[in-house]
XYZ file of C-alpha atoms in Angstrom:
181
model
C -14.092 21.793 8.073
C -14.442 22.728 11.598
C -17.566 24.680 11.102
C -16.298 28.174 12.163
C -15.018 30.693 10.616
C -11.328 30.508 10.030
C -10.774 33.646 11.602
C -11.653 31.722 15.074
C -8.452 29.779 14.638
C -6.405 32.207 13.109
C -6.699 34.979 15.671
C -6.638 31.937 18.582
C -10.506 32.182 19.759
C -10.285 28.027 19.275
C -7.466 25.614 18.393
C -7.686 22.678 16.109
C -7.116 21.164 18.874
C -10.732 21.756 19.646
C -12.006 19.915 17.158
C -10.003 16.430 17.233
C -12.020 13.438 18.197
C -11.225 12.198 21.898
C -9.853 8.664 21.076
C -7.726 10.255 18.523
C -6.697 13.702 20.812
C -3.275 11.555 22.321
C -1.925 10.215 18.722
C -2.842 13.824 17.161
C -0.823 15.279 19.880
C 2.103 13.191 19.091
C 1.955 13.648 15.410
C 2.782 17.243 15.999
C 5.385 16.784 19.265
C 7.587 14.079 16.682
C 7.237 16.632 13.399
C 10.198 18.502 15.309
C 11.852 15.549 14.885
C 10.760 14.379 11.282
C 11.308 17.396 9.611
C 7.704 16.494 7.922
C 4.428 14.220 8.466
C 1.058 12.835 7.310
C -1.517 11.953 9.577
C -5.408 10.844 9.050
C -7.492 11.442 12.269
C -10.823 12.719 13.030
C -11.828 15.961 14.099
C -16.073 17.132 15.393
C -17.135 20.431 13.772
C -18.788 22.499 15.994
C -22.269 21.057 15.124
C -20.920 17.864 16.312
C -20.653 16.181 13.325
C -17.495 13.525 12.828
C -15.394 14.151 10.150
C -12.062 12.568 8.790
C -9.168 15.200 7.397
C -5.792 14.321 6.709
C -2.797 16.628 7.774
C 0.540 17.004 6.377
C 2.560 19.094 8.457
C 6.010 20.304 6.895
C 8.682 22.454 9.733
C 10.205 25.330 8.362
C 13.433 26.244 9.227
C 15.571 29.562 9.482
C 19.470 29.326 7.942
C 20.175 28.862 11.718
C 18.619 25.924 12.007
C 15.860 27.289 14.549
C 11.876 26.912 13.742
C 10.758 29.535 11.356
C 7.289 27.923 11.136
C 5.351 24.880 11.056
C 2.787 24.471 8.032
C 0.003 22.455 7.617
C -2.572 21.016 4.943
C -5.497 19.910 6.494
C -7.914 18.262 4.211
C -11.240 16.610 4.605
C -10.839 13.430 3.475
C -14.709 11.695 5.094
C -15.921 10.783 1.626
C -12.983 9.173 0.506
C -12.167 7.272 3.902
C -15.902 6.207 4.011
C -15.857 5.191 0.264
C -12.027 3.384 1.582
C -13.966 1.957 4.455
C -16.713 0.205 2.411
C -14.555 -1.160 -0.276
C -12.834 -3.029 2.292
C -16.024 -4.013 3.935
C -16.904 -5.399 0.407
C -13.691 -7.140 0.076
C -13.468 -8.951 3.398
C -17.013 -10.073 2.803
C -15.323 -11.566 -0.674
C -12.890 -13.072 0.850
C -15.025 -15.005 3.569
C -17.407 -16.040 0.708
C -14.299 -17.630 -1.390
C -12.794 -19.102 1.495
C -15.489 -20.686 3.013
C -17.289 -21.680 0.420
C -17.823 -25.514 -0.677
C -17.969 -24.821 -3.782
C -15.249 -24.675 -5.915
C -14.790 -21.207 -7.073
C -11.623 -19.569 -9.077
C -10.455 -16.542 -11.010
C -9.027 -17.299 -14.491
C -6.880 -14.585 -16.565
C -8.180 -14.358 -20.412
C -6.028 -17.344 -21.368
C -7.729 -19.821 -19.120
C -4.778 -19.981 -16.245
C -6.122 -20.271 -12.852
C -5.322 -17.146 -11.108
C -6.459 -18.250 -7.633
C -8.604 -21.118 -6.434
C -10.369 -21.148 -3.224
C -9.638 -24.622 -0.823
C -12.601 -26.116 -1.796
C -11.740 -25.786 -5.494
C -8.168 -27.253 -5.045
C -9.763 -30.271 -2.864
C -12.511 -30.898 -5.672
C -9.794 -30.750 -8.326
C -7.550 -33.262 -6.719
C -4.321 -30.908 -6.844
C -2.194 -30.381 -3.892
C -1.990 -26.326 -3.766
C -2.214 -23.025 -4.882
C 1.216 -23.146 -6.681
C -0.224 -26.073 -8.734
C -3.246 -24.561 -9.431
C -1.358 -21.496 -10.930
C 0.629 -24.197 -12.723
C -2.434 -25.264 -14.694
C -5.509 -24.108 -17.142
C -8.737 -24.401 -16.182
C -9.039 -26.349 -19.906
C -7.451 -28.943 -18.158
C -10.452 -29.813 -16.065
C -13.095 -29.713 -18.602
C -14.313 -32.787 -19.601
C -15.385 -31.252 -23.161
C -12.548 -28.655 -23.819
C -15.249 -27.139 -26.295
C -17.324 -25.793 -23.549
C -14.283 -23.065 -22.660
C -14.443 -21.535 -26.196
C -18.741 -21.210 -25.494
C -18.455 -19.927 -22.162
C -15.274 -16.549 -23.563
C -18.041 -16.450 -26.237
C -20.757 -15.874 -23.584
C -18.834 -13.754 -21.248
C -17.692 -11.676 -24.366
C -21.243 -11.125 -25.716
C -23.591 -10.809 -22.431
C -20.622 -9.624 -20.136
C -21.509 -12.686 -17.857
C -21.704 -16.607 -18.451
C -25.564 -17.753 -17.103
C -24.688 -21.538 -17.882
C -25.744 -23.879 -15.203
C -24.102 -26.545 -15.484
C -20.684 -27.946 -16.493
C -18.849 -30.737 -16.032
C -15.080 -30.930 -14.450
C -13.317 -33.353 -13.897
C -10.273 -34.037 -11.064
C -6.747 -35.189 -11.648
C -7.800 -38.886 -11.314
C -10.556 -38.538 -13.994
C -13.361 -38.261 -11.872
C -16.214 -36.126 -13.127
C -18.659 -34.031 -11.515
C -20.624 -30.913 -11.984
């Protein structure tokens, strides 16, 4: 990982220590001052190989101890862990961006299990549909909006067939009987 040969840090020519990313060097420190303490830890930091590139590895660190109760020896696992943390990184990325979209949208917009119960509902969806919350929402099919309950049975059929439902227009209605589309 560090982009030497092991032998540097076995026979002490460098130290991992070396290698850990400056904003990270004070926590890293203190994950191995407290594994006295723990007994074991995990830790995901990042270290710069010697070419200077950044790199994320995670460390478990496990103390060994004699029947005396002194150190024998402290192991470690480091493993690089950048393409997973990166891949980690942009799924969240992907979800925040999600999330804004649901709740700021003005359009109503909702997740439905197979059966047709609303799942979640953003605020836009709950104000359009004339129900008071989330809890209700949950309470409640989306069949129960439809102004032609036919149109759910079309739209499975749709999803089911092309894996997506291309339909541009429906009509809902609220609680009071109002419809729109």
């Amino acid at each position: 990982y560090y982009g030497v040969p092991p032998s540097y840090i076995l026979n002490k020519k460098k130290s991992i220590f070396d290698f850990i990313y400056d904003h990270d060097r004070q926590a890293v420190f203190q994950h191995y001052v407290d594994l006295f303490d723990r007994g074991s830890a995990e830790m995901t930091y990042r270290i710069v190989t010697q070419n200077g590139e950044v790199k994320w590895v995670f460390d478990y660190g496990r103390v060994e101890y004699l029947k005396t109760g002194e150190v024998r020896r402290i192991n470690h696992i480091i493993e690089d862990v950048t393409e997973k943390k990166q891949a980690l990184d942009e799924l969240h990325a992907s979800e925040q961006k999600y999330r804004r979209i649901f709740e700021c949208s003005k359009d109503l917009i909702f997740i439905l299990s197979p059966d047709g119960r609303i799942i979640d509902i953003n605020s836009a969806g709950i104000q359009l549909l004339g129900i008071d919350n989330q809890e209700e929402a949950e309470n409640r099919t989306i069949s129960d909006f439809y102004v032609d309950r036919k149109v759910r049975a079309s739209l499975v059929n749709e999803m089911t067939e092309q894996g997506e439902a291309t339909r541009e227009r429906l009509l809902i209605k609220n609680v009071k009987g109002e419809e729109f589309e």
